[in-house]
CSV table of C-alpha atoms and ligand atoms in Angstrom, one decimal:
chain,number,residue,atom,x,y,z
K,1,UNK,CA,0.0,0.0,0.0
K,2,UNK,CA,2.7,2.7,1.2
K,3,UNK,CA,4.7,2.0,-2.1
K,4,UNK,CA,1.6,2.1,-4.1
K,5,UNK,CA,0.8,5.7,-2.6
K,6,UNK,CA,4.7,7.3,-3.1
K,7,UNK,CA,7.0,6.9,-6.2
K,8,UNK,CA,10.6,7.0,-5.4
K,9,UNK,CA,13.5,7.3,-7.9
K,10,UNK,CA,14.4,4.3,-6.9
K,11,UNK,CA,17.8,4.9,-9.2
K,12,UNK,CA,17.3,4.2,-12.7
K,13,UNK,CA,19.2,6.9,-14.7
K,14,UNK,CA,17.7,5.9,-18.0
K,15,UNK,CA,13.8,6.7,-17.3
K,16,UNK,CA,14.1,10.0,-19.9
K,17,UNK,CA,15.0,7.8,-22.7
K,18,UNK,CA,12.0,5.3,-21.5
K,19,UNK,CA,9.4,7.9,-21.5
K,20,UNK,CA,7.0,7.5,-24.8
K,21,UNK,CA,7.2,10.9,-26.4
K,22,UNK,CA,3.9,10.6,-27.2
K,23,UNK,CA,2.2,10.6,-23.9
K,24,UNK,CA,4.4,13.6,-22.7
K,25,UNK,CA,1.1,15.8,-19.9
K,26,UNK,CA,0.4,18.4,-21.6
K,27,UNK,CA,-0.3,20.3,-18.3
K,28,UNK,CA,2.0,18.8,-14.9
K,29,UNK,CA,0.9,20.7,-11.8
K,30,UNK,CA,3.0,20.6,-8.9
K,31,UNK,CA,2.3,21.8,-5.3
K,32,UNK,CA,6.0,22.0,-4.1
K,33,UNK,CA,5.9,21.2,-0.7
K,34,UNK,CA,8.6,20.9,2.1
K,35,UNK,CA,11.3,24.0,1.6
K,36,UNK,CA,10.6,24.3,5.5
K,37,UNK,CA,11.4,21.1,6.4
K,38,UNK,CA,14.5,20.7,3.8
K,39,UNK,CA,16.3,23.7,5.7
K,40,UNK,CA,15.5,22.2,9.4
K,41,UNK,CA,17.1,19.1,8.7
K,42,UNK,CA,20.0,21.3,7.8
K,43,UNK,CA,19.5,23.6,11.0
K,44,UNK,CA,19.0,26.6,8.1
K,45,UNK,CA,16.5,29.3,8.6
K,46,UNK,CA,12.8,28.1,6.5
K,47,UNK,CA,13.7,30.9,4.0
K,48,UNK,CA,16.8,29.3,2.9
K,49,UNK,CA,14.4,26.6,2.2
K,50,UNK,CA,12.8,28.6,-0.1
K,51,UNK,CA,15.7,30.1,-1.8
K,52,UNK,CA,16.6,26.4,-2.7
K,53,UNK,CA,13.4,25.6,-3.1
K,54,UNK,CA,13.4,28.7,-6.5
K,55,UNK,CA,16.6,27.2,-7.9
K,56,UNK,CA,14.1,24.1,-8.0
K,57,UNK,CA,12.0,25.8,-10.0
K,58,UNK,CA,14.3,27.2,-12.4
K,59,UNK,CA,15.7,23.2,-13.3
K,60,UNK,CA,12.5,21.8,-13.6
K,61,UNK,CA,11.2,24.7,-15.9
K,62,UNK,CA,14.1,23.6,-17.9
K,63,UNK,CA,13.3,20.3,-17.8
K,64,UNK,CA,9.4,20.4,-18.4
K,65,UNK,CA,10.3,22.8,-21.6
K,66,UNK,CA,12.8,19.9,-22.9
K,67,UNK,CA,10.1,17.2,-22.1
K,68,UNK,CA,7.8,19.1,-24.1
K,69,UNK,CA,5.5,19.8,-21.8
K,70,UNK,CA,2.7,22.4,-22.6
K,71,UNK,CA,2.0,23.9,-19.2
K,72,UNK,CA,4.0,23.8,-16.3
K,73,UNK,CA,1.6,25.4,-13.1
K,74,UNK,CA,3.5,26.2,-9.8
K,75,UNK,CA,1.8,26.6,-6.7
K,76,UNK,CA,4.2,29.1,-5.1
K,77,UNK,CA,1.6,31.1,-2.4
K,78,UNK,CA,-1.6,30.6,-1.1
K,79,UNK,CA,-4.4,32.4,0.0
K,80,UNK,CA,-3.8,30.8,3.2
K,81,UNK,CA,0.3,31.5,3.2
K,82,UNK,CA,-0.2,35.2,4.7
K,83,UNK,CA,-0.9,33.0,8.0
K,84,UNK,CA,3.3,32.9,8.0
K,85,UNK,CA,5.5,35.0,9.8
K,86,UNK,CA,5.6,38.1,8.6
K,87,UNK,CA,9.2,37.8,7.9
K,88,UNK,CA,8.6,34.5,5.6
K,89,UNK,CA,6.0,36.0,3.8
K,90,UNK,CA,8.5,39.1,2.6
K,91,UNK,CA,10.4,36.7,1.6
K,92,UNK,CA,8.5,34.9,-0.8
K,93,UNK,CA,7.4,38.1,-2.3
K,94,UNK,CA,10.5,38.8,-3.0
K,95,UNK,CA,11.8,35.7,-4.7
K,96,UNK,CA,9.5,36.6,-7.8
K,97,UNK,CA,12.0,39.8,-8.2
K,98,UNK,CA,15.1,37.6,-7.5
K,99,UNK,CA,14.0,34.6,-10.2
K,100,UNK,CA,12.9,37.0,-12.8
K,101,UNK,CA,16.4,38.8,-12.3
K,102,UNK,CA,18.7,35.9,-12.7
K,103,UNK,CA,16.7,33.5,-14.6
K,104,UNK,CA,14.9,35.4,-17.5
K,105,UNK,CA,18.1,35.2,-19.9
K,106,UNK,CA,17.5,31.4,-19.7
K,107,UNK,CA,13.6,31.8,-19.9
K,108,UNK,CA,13.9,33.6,-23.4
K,109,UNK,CA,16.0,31.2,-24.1
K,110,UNK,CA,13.8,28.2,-23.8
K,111,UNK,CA,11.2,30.4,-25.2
K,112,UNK,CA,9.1,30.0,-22.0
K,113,UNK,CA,6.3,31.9,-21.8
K,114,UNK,CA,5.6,32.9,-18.3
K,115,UNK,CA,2.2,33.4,-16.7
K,116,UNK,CA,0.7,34.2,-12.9
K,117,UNK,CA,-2.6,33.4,-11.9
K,118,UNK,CA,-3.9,34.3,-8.6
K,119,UNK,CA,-5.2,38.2,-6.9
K,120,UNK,CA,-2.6,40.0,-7.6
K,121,UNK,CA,-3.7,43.7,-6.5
K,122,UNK,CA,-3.0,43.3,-3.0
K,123,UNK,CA,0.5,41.7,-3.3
K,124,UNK,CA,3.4,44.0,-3.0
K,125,UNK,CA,3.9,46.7,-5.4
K,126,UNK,CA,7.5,45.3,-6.2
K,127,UNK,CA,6.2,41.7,-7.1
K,128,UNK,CA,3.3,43.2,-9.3
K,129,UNK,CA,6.1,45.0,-11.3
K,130,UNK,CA,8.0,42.0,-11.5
K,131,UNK,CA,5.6,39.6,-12.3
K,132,UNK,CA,3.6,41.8,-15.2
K,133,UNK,CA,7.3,42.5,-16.6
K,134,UNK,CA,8.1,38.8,-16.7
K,135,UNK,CA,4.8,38.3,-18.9
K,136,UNK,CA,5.3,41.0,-21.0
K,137,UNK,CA,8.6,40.4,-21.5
K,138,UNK,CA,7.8,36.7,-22.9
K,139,UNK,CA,4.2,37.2,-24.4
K,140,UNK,CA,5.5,36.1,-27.8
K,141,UNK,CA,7.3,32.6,-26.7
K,142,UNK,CA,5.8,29.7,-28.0
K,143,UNK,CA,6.9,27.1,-26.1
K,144,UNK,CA,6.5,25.8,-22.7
K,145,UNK,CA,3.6,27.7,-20.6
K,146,UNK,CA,5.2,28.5,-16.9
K,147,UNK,CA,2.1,29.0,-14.8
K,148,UNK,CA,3.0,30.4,-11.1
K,149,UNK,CA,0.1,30.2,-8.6
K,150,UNK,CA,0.8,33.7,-6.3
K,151,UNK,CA,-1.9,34.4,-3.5
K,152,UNK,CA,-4.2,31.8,-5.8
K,153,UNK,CA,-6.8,29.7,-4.0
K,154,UNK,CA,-9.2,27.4,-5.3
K,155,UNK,CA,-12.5,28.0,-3.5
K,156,UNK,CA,-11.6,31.6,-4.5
K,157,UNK,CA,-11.5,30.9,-8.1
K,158,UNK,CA,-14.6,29.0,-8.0
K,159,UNK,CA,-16.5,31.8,-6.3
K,160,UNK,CA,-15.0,34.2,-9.1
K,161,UNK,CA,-15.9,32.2,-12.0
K,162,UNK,CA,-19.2,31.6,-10.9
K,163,UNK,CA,-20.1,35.1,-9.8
K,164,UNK,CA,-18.4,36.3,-13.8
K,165,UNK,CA,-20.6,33.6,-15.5
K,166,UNK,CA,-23.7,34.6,-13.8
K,167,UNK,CA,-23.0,38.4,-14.9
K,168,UNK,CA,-22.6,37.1,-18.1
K,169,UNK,CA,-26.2,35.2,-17.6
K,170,UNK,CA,-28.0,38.4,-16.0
K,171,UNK,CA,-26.2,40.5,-18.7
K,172,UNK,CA,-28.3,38.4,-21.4
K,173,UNK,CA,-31.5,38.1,-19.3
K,174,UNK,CA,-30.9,34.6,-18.6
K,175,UNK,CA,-31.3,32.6,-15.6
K,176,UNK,CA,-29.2,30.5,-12.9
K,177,UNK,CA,-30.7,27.1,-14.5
K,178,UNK,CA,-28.9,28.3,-18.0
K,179,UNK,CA,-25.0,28.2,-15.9
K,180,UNK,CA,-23.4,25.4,-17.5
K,181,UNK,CA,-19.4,23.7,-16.4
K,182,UNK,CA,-18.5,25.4,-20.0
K,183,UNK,CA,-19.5,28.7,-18.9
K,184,UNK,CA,-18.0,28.7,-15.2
K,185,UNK,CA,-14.5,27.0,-17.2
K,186,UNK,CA,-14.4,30.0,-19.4
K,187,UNK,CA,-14.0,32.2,-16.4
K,188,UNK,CA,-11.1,30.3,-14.5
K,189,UNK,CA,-7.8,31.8,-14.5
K,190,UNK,CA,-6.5,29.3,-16.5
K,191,UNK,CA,-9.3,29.5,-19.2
K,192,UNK,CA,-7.0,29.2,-22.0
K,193,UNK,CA,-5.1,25.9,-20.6
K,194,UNK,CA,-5.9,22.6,-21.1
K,195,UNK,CA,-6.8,20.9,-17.7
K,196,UNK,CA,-3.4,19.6,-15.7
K,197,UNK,CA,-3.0,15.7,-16.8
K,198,UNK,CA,-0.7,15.1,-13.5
K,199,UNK,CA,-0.7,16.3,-10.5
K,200,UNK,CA,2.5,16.5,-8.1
K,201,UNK,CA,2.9,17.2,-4.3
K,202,UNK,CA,6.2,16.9,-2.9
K,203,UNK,CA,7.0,16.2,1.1
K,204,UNK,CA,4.8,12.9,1.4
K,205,UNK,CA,1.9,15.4,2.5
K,206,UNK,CA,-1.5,13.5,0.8
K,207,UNK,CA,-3.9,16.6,0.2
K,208,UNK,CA,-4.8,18.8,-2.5
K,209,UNK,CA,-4.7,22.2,-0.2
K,210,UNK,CA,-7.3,23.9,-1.8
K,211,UNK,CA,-5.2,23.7,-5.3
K,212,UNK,CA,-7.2,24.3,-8.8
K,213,UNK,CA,-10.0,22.6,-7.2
K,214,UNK,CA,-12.0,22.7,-10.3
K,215,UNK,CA,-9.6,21.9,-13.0
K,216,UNK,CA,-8.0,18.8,-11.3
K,217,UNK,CA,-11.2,16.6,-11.5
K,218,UNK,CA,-9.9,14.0,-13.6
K,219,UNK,CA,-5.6,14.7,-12.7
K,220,UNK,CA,-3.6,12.0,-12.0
K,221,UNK,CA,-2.0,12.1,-8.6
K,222,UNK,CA,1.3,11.5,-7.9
K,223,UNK,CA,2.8,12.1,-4.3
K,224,UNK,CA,6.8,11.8,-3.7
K,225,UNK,CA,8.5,11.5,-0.3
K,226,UNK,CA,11.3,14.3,-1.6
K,227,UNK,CA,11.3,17.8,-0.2
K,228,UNK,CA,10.9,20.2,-3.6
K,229,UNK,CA,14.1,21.4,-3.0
K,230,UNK,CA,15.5,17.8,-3.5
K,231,UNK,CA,13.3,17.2,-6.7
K,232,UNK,CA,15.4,16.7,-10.0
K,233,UNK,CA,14.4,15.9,-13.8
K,234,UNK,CA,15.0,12.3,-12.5
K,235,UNK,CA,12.4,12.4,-10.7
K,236,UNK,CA,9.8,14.9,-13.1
K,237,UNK,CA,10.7,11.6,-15.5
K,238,UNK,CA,9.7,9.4,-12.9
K,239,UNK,CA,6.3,11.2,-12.1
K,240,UNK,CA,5.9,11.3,-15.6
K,241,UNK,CA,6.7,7.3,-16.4
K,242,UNK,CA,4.3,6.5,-13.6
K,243,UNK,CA,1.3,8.9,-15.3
K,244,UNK,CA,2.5,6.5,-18.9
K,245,UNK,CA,1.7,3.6,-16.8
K,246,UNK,CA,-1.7,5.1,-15.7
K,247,UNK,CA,-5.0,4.0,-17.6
K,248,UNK,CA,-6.9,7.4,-17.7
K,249,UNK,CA,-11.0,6.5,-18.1
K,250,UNK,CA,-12.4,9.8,-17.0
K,251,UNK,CA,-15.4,8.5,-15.7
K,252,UNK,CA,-15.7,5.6,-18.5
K,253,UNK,CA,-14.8,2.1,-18.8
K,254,UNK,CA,-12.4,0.2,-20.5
K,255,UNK,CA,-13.2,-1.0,-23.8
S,1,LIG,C1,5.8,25.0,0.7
S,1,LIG,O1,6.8,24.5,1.6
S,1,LIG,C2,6.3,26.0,-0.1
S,1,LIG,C3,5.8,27.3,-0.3
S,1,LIG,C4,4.6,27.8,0.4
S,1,LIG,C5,6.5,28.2,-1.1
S,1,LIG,C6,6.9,27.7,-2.4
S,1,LIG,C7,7.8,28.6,-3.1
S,1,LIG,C8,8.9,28.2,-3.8
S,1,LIG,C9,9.3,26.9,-4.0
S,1,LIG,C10,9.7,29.2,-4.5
S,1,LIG,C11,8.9,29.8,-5.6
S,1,LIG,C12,9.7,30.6,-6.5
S,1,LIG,C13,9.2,31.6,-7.2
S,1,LIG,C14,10.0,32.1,-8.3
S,1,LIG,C15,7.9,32.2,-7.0
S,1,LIG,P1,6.6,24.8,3.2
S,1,LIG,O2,7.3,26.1,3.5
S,1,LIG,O3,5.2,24.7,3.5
S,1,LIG,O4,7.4,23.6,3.7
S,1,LIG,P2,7.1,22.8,5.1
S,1,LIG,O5,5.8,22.2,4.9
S,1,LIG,O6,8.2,21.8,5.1
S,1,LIG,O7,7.2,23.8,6.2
C-alpha cells in the first residue's frame, strides 16, 4: 500500500530515454511542498528553504520545456500562506523579483512563456512589477507555458468564475438554470489551458490544499516523499513514467 501511494526514484538513470514521447502531460501541476522542512534538517532558517526551493524551480522549468510539456503550473503562495511569519511572507514576495532577475536570460532562451494566476492587487507593489514585466517580457514565446500560482486559491477561483458567468447570464436576461461547467470553465484563470494531466505534491503530504479545485477533476496524482528542494528531472521523469503507466478512463470504462 505505502509503495503504491509514493513513487521514489528508486535509481534508474535511464527513465528520460523510456518515456514514450507521445504521452508527454500536456499540463503537470505541482504543489511543491517541504522547503521548510529541507532547511531544518539542515539547521537553516525556513527561507533558505525557499531560496533552494526557486533554484528548484528554475531546473525543472528547464526540464518540463525539454520534455515538451505544454503547461507547467507552480503553486508558489496561497491564499492561506499570509498566515506565516511576517518575515517568511517578505520573503517569498521577493523571490518573484530575484527569479525574474537571474533567470529570465534562460527563460527567453527556452522560449518560455511565463504566466501568474492568482489576486494579484494586494501583493506588494514590487512583485506586481515583476511579475507583469516577466509576462510581458515573454508574451510572444511559443513554447512551454510556466504558470505560477501567487496568492491563488481554489475556492476563490470558483466563487469568481461563478459570480463572472452569472453576470454574463443576467447580462443576457438569462437565468441560474442556463449556468453550465463550460461557462463557469471559461472564467477560470487558467481558461486558456488545457486541464493539468498530472498532478505533483512533494513532502509525502497527501492533500490537495485547496489547489485548482475545479480543473484537477480527472488529474492524475502522484505524491513523492522528496522535499521540492531535493526534486530533480530524475524524478519529473519518474512522475511522468508512472502517469504512462496510468489507464486514464475519465469517468468511462475500459473497452
Ligand atoms: C511549501 O513549503 C512552499 C511554499 C509555500 C513556497 C513555495 C515557493 C517556492 C518553492 C519558491 C517559488 C519561486 C518563485 C520564483 C515564486 P513549506 O514552506 O510549507 O514547507 P514545510 O511544509 O516543510 O514547512
Amino acid at each position: 500500500m505505502f509503495n503504491k501511494l509514493f513513487n521514489n526514484n528508486n535509481g534508474n538513470d535511464d527513465i528520460e530515454s523510456q518515456l514514450s514521447k507521445e504521452n508527454i502531460p500536456k499540463h503537470i501541476a505541482i504543489i511543491m511542498d517541504g522547503n521548510g522542512r529541507w532547511a531544518n534538517k539542515r539547521f537553516l532558517p525556513r527561507i533558505a528553504g525557499h531560496k533552494e526551493g526557486m533554484n528548484t524551480v528554475k531546473k525543472i522549468t528547464t526540464s518540463a520545456s525539454k520534455l515538451g510539456v505544454e503547461v507547467l503550473t507552480l503553486y508558489a503562495f496561497s491564499t492561506e500562506n499570509w498566515k506565516r511569519p511576517d518575515e517568511e511572507v517578505q520573503f517569498l514576495m521577493k523571490l518573484p523579483v530575484d527569479f525574474f532577475e537571474t533567470f529570465m536570460p534562460d527563460l527567453m532562451k527556452e522560449n518560455v512563456r511565463v504566466h501568474v494566476m492568482g489576486y494579484h492587487d494586494v501583493l506588494p507593489k514590487h512583485t506586481q512589477k515583476v511579475i507583469t514585466d516577466a509576462m510581458d517580457k515573454t508574451k510572444n514565446n511559443t513554447g512551454l507555458v510556466l504558470n505560477f500560482a501567487l496568492n491563488y486559491g481554489g475556492r476563490a477561483e470558483i466563487v469568481s468564475a461563478t459570480q463572472a458567468a452569472m453576470r454574463e447570464l443576467l447580462a443576457q436576461e438569462l437565468t441560474p438554470d442556463d449556468l453550465t461547467e463550460e461557462l463557469i470553465a471559461k472564467h477560470l484563470m487558467t481558461h486558456t489551458f488545457p486541464d493539468p494531466d498530472l498532478l505533483i505534491r512533494t513532502s509525502g503530504e497527501m492533500r490537495v490544499s485547496n489547489f485548482m479545485l475545479w480543473q484537477i477533476a480527472y488529474s492524475e496524482f502522484y505524491f513523492v516523499e522528496k522535499h521540492w528542494p531535493d526534486f530533480s528531472h530524475q524524478d519529473l521523469c519518474e512522475a511522468i513514467a508512472t502517469y504512462q503507466n496510468r489507464t486514464r478512463r475519465f469517468g468511462g470504462i475500459l473497452k
